mmCIF file of C-alpha atoms and ligand atoms in Angstrom:
data_model
loop_
_atom_site.group_PDB
_atom_site.id
_atom_site.type_symbol
_atom_site.label_atom_id
_atom_site.label_comp_id
_atom_site.label_asym_id
_atom_site.label_seq_id
_atom_site.Cartn_x
_atom_site.Cartn_y
_atom_site.Cartn_z
ATOM 1 C CA MET A 1 -19.470 2.413 -31.405
ATOM 2 C CA THR A 2 -16.625 2.852 -29.876
ATOM 3 C CA VAL A 3 -15.664 0.433 -27.241
ATOM 4 C CA GLU A 4 -14.028 2.144 -24.077
ATOM 5 C CA LYS A 5 -10.837 0.276 -23.277
ATOM 6 C CA LYS A 6 -10.177 -0.473 -19.731
ATOM 7 C CA THR A 7 -6.891 0.658 -18.168
ATOM 8 C CA PRO A 8 -5.111 -2.871 -16.945
ATOM 9 C CA ILE A 9 -3.978 -2.567 -13.783
ATOM 10 C CA VAL A 10 -0.868 -4.425 -12.230
ATOM 11 C CA GLY A 11 -0.582 -4.908 -8.451
ATOM 12 C CA LEU A 12 2.784 -4.017 -6.707
ATOM 13 C CA ALA A 13 2.693 -5.547 -3.071
ATOM 14 C CA GLY A 14 5.301 -5.426 -0.704
ATOM 15 C CA GLY A 15 5.535 -5.187 3.685
ATOM 16 C CA ILE A 16 6.217 -1.799 5.308
ATOM 17 C CA GLY A 17 9.650 -0.492 4.206
ATOM 18 C CA SER A 18 10.266 -3.075 1.133
ATOM 19 C CA GLY A 19 10.560 -0.102 -1.526
ATOM 20 C CA LYS A 20 7.183 0.120 -3.230
ATOM 21 C CA SER A 21 7.098 3.477 -3.575
ATOM 22 C CA THR A 22 10.628 3.597 -4.362
ATOM 23 C CA ILE A 23 9.976 1.099 -7.346
ATOM 24 C CA ALA A 24 6.817 3.071 -8.149
ATOM 25 C CA VAL A 25 9.053 6.398 -9.098
ATOM 26 C CA PHE A 26 10.810 4.367 -11.465
ATOM 27 C CA PHE A 27 7.832 2.994 -12.982
ATOM 28 C CA ASN A 28 6.297 7.034 -13.424
ATOM 29 C CA ARG A 29 9.291 7.773 -14.876
ATOM 30 C CA LEU A 30 8.587 5.125 -17.892
ATOM 31 C CA GLY A 31 5.077 6.982 -18.078
ATOM 32 C CA ILE A 32 3.413 4.211 -15.913
ATOM 33 C CA GLN A 33 0.877 6.312 -13.652
ATOM 34 C CA SER A 34 0.034 4.755 -9.631
ATOM 35 C CA VAL A 35 -2.500 4.892 -7.512
ATOM 36 C CA ASP A 36 -1.227 4.311 -3.456
ATOM 37 C CA ALA A 37 -3.609 2.645 -1.345
ATOM 38 C CA ASP A 38 -1.652 4.634 1.531
ATOM 39 C CA ASP A 39 -2.568 7.335 0.157
ATOM 40 C CA VAL A 40 -5.921 6.843 -0.190
ATOM 41 C CA ALA A 41 -6.057 5.346 3.222
ATOM 42 C CA ARG A 42 -5.036 8.784 4.476
ATOM 43 C CA ASP A 43 -7.293 10.881 2.530
ATOM 44 C CA VAL A 44 -10.483 9.091 3.179
ATOM 45 C CA VAL A 45 -9.980 10.434 7.156
ATOM 46 C CA THR A 46 -8.990 13.823 6.406
ATOM 47 C CA VAL A 47 -10.344 17.239 8.437
ATOM 48 C CA GLY A 48 -14.550 17.086 7.383
ATOM 49 C CA SER A 49 -14.604 13.525 5.730
ATOM 50 C CA TYR A 50 -17.161 11.445 6.388
ATOM 51 C CA CYS A 51 -15.358 8.801 7.370
ATOM 52 C CA LEU A 52 -13.614 10.842 10.556
ATOM 53 C CA ASN A 53 -16.856 12.109 11.350
ATOM 54 C CA GLU A 54 -17.814 8.701 12.306
ATOM 55 C CA ILE A 55 -14.760 7.518 13.781
ATOM 56 C CA GLN A 56 -15.188 10.974 15.992
ATOM 57 C CA LYS A 57 -19.025 10.020 16.877
ATOM 58 C CA HIS A 58 -17.504 6.601 17.783
ATOM 59 C CA PHE A 59 -14.280 6.989 19.862
ATOM 60 C CA GLY A 60 -14.970 10.611 20.714
ATOM 61 C CA LYS A 61 -12.862 14.122 20.823
ATOM 62 C CA LYS A 62 -9.957 11.915 22.419
ATOM 63 C CA ILE A 63 -9.612 10.403 19.194
ATOM 64 C CA LEU A 64 -8.710 14.026 17.927
ATOM 65 C CA GLN A 65 -5.395 16.390 17.645
ATOM 66 C CA GLN A 66 -6.106 19.936 18.605
ATOM 67 C CA ASP A 67 -6.294 21.061 14.891
ATOM 68 C CA GLY A 68 -9.208 18.768 14.439
ATOM 69 C CA SER A 69 -7.086 15.949 12.300
ATOM 70 C CA LEU A 70 -7.016 12.230 13.167
ATOM 71 C CA ASP A 71 -4.725 11.450 16.025
ATOM 72 C CA ARG A 72 -3.158 8.230 14.379
ATOM 73 C CA LYS A 73 -1.656 7.097 17.025
ATOM 74 C CA ALA A 74 -4.312 7.380 19.634
ATOM 75 C CA LEU A 75 -6.105 5.656 17.163
ATOM 76 C CA ARG A 76 -3.578 2.912 16.587
ATOM 77 C CA ASP A 77 -3.054 2.194 20.331
ATOM 78 C CA ILE A 78 -6.732 1.293 20.800
ATOM 79 C CA ILE A 79 -7.262 -0.607 17.812
ATOM 80 C CA PHE A 80 -3.798 -2.362 18.513
ATOM 81 C CA LYS A 81 -5.332 -3.500 22.035
ATOM 82 C CA GLN A 82 -8.836 -4.196 21.216
ATOM 83 C CA PRO A 83 -9.677 -6.091 18.090
ATOM 84 C CA LYS A 84 -13.306 -5.583 18.451
ATOM 85 C CA GLU A 85 -12.562 -1.724 17.587
ATOM 86 C CA LYS A 86 -10.637 -2.992 14.642
ATOM 87 C CA LEU A 87 -13.108 -4.786 13.142
ATOM 88 C CA TRP A 88 -15.315 -1.665 13.758
ATOM 89 C CA LEU A 89 -13.298 0.778 11.859
ATOM 90 C CA GLU A 90 -12.422 -1.550 9.261
ATOM 91 C CA SER A 91 -16.204 -2.085 7.849
ATOM 92 C CA LEU A 92 -16.240 1.549 8.057
ATOM 93 C CA THR A 93 -13.267 2.739 5.957
ATOM 94 C CA HIS A 94 -12.391 -0.384 3.989
ATOM 95 C CA PRO A 95 -15.314 0.180 1.528
ATOM 96 C CA ILE A 96 -14.906 3.963 1.049
ATOM 97 C CA ILE A 97 -10.717 3.429 0.157
ATOM 98 C CA ARG A 98 -11.981 0.402 -2.133
ATOM 99 C CA ASP A 99 -14.340 2.690 -4.014
ATOM 100 C CA SER A 100 -11.595 5.514 -3.807
ATOM 101 C CA LEU A 101 -9.249 3.210 -5.285
ATOM 102 C CA THR A 102 -11.415 1.750 -7.490
ATOM 103 C CA THR A 103 -12.310 5.482 -9.314
ATOM 104 C CA LYS A 104 -8.377 6.595 -9.094
ATOM 105 C CA LEU A 105 -7.806 3.482 -11.113
ATOM 106 C CA ALA A 106 -10.024 4.033 -13.670
ATOM 107 C CA HIS A 107 -8.899 7.766 -14.365
ATOM 108 C CA ALA A 108 -5.552 6.208 -15.636
ATOM 109 C CA THR A 109 -4.391 6.414 -19.046
ATOM 110 C CA SER A 110 -1.134 4.867 -19.055
ATOM 111 C CA ALA A 111 -0.838 1.377 -20.762
ATOM 112 C CA TYR A 112 -1.168 0.113 -17.802
ATOM 113 C CA VAL A 113 -1.763 1.619 -13.841
ATOM 114 C CA LEU A 114 0.250 0.406 -10.789
ATOM 115 C CA LEU A 115 -1.940 -0.336 -7.480
ATOM 116 C CA VAL A 116 0.759 0.090 -4.529
ATOM 117 C CA HIS A 117 -0.435 -1.793 -1.841
ATOM 118 C CA PRO A 118 1.415 -2.814 1.305
ATOM 119 C CA LEU A 119 -1.697 -5.492 1.787
ATOM 120 C CA LEU A 120 -2.486 -6.234 -1.807
ATOM 121 C CA PHE A 121 -3.116 -9.863 -1.057
ATOM 122 C CA GLU A 122 -4.577 -9.552 2.625
ATOM 123 C CA THR A 123 -7.212 -7.603 1.369
ATOM 124 C CA LYS A 124 -7.983 -9.298 -1.737
ATOM 125 C CA GLN A 125 -7.245 -6.191 -3.978
ATOM 126 C CA ASN A 126 -4.969 -8.919 -6.304
ATOM 127 C CA THR A 127 -8.594 -9.744 -7.475
ATOM 128 C CA ILE A 128 -8.862 -6.511 -9.257
ATOM 129 C CA CYS A 129 -5.641 -7.125 -10.856
ATOM 130 C CA GLN A 130 -4.542 -8.139 -14.142
ATOM 131 C CA LEU A 131 -1.022 -9.299 -13.168
ATOM 132 C CA THR A 132 0.196 -8.810 -9.995
ATOM 133 C CA ILE A 133 4.293 -8.347 -8.955
ATOM 134 C CA ALA A 134 5.690 -8.900 -5.403
ATOM 135 C CA VAL A 135 8.844 -6.729 -3.725
ATOM 136 C CA ASP A 136 11.257 -9.498 -2.656
ATOM 137 C CA THR A 137 13.067 -7.996 0.158
ATOM 138 C CA SER A 138 14.309 -9.764 3.456
ATOM 139 C CA ALA A 139 12.544 -8.841 6.698
ATOM 140 C CA GLN A 140 15.743 -7.646 7.700
ATOM 141 C CA THR A 141 16.548 -5.183 5.229
ATOM 142 C CA GLN A 142 12.524 -3.965 5.960
ATOM 143 C CA LYS A 143 13.839 -3.480 9.487
ATOM 144 C CA GLU A 144 16.888 -1.398 8.777
ATOM 145 C CA ARG A 145 15.272 0.594 6.164
ATOM 146 C CA VAL A 146 12.099 1.821 7.954
ATOM 147 C CA LEU A 147 14.541 2.132 11.300
ATOM 148 C CA ALA A 148 16.649 4.715 9.103
ATOM 149 C CA ARG A 149 13.186 6.490 7.502
ATOM 150 C CA ASP A 150 10.795 6.748 10.681
ATOM 151 C CA SER A 151 10.657 7.109 14.483
ATOM 152 C CA VAL A 152 9.700 3.788 14.955
ATOM 153 C CA SER A 153 11.142 1.054 17.447
ATOM 154 C CA PRO A 154 12.327 -2.273 16.169
ATOM 155 C CA GLY A 155 9.237 -3.973 18.552
ATOM 156 C CA GLN A 156 6.646 -1.896 16.534
ATOM 157 C CA ILE A 157 8.246 -2.565 13.258
ATOM 158 C CA ASP A 158 7.938 -6.238 14.142
ATOM 159 C CA SER A 159 4.397 -5.831 14.827
ATOM 160 C CA ILE A 160 3.203 -4.530 11.858
ATOM 161 C CA LEU A 161 5.685 -7.163 9.804
ATOM 162 C CA ALA A 162 3.909 -9.811 11.546
ATOM 163 C CA SER A 163 0.382 -8.310 10.243
ATOM 164 C CA GLN A 164 1.580 -8.744 6.951
ATOM 165 C CA LEU A 165 2.299 -11.604 4.790
ATOM 166 C CA THR A 166 5.589 -12.968 5.011
ATOM 167 C CA ASN A 167 7.791 -12.469 2.275
ATOM 168 C CA GLU A 168 7.887 -15.578 1.289
ATOM 169 C CA GLU A 169 4.090 -16.083 1.001
ATOM 170 C CA ARG A 170 3.937 -13.134 -0.610
ATOM 171 C CA LEU A 171 6.163 -14.350 -3.243
ATOM 172 C CA LYS A 172 4.555 -17.421 -3.499
ATOM 173 C CA LYS A 173 1.073 -15.477 -4.364
ATOM 174 C CA ALA A 174 2.363 -12.927 -7.064
ATOM 175 C CA ASP A 175 2.914 -13.434 -11.026
ATOM 176 C CA LEU A 176 6.146 -11.333 -10.827
ATOM 177 C CA ILE A 177 9.127 -10.388 -8.686
ATOM 178 C CA ILE A 178 11.152 -7.528 -8.254
ATOM 179 C CA LYS A 179 14.333 -8.198 -5.990
ATOM 180 C CA ASN A 180 14.845 -5.123 -3.870
ATOM 181 C CA ASP A 181 17.754 -6.324 -1.366
ATOM 182 C CA SER A 182 20.585 -4.494 -2.294
ATOM 183 C CA ASN A 183 21.408 -0.671 -2.153
ATOM 184 C CA ASP A 184 22.487 -0.011 -5.421
ATOM 185 C CA ILE A 185 19.658 2.575 -6.951
ATOM 186 C CA ASN A 186 21.016 2.265 -10.692
ATOM 187 C CA ASP A 187 20.284 -1.832 -10.672
ATOM 188 C CA LEU A 188 16.916 -1.187 -9.346
ATOM 189 C CA SER A 189 15.949 1.636 -12.113
ATOM 190 C CA LYS A 190 17.019 -1.253 -14.374
ATOM 191 C CA LYS A 191 15.137 -3.668 -13.125
ATOM 192 C CA VAL A 192 12.151 -1.572 -12.961
ATOM 193 C CA GLU A 193 12.872 -1.410 -17.163
ATOM 194 C CA GLN A 194 13.158 -4.857 -17.338
ATOM 195 C CA LEU A 195 9.692 -5.507 -15.281
ATOM 196 C CA HIS A 196 8.442 -2.870 -17.373
ATOM 197 C CA ASN A 197 9.074 -4.510 -20.692
ATOM 198 C CA ARG A 198 7.952 -7.608 -19.760
ATOM 199 C CA ILE A 199 4.626 -6.453 -18.476
ATOM 200 C CA LEU A 200 3.841 -4.893 -21.989
ATOM 201 C CA GLU A 201 4.762 -8.541 -22.876
ATOM 202 C CA LEU A 202 2.231 -10.219 -20.554
ATOM 203 C CA LEU A 203 -0.791 -7.798 -21.002
HETATM 204 P P1 ATP B 301 6.174 1.532 3.668
HETATM 205 O O1 ATP B 301 4.838 0.820 2.563
HETATM 206 O O2 ATP B 301 6.611 1.547 4.725
HETATM 207 O O3 ATP B 301 5.400 2.731 3.260
HETATM 208 P P2 ATP B 301 7.251 1.363 1.174
HETATM 209 O O4 ATP B 301 7.287 -0.432 0.374
HETATM 210 O O5 ATP B 301 6.515 2.045 -0.092
HETATM 211 O O6 ATP B 301 7.533 1.389 2.219
HETATM 212 P P3 ATP B 301 9.957 2.899 0.161
HETATM 213 O O7 ATP B 301 9.679 4.024 1.285
HETATM 214 O O8 ATP B 301 9.968 2.901 -1.099
HETATM 215 O O9 ATP B 301 9.306 1.319 1.093
HETATM 216 O O10 ATP B 301 11.086 2.529 1.044
HETATM 217 C C1 ATP B 301 11.861 2.313 2.380
HETATM 218 C C2 ATP B 301 12.895 3.256 2.357
HETATM 219 O O11 ATP B 301 14.289 2.427 2.214
HETATM 220 C C3 ATP B 301 12.932 4.505 2.154
HETATM 221 O O12 ATP B 301 13.689 5.443 2.863
HETATM 222 C C4 ATP B 301 13.946 3.881 0.679
HETATM 223 O O13 ATP B 301 14.494 5.533 0.393
HETATM 224 C C5 ATP B 301 14.729 2.989 0.825
HETATM 225 N N1 ATP B 301 15.051 2.281 0.028
HETATM 226 C C6 ATP B 301 14.302 1.286 -0.618
HETATM 227 N N2 ATP B 301 14.835 0.681 -1.846
HETATM 228 C C7 ATP B 301 16.133 1.314 -1.341
HETATM 229 C C8 ATP B 301 17.170 0.827 -2.482
HETATM 230 N N3 ATP B 301 17.323 0.054 -3.345
HETATM 231 N N4 ATP B 301 18.351 0.989 -2.059
HETATM 232 C C9 ATP B 301 18.502 2.020 -0.961
HETATM 233 N N5 ATP B 301 17.790 2.837 0.075
HETATM 234 C C10 ATP B 301 16.509 2.387 -0.865
#
């Protein structure tokens, strides 16, 4: 009888704009597959999905754009002002996101699979990981990078930062750390390679 070996899960945690996606690409180049929690969260509310139908039933048509897709800004505005609605939305989407993440992670075939998650510890998804990594980026650098990347205001970034663990809190919780404060991408690539070798030793 052959016993199927489960692919170990390594969580990559980091706040908004800390560099998770950039770091994940370097891991991908080393042959490590990754699952991005933000992508899964987007997938569960696509047109025709169970979640989007429930959201529409709950909030009405005003929550949809002309093409029938979710009006994310309208939803963000509601849940930002009404904590009860935020809880309602989370109780609908979180179990479905968790199931989808688990299925995707179980399909991975690389030496380990990276779970890229902005709220890895906040949502307790670290409990399904064999190891966790925190991206160490200062709030100042996070803000600068997000302002350069997205059309958001500094105030919006501040409120997102306030809803996530601080960098210091995250670093305390993680097994491993990758620093991403400099703009030297080659240096980041080398750090990922070192981290990859360390992970292989630890697993
Ligand atoms: P989010 O959770 O907000 O999606 P993230 O943690 O995945 O963000 P990235 O999208 O990887 O972060 O990085 C944020 C921005 O900063 C991107 O525009 C990316 O190109 C840039 N960036 C990340 N790391 C570096 C670096 N070391 N040097 C220069 N630019 C970087």
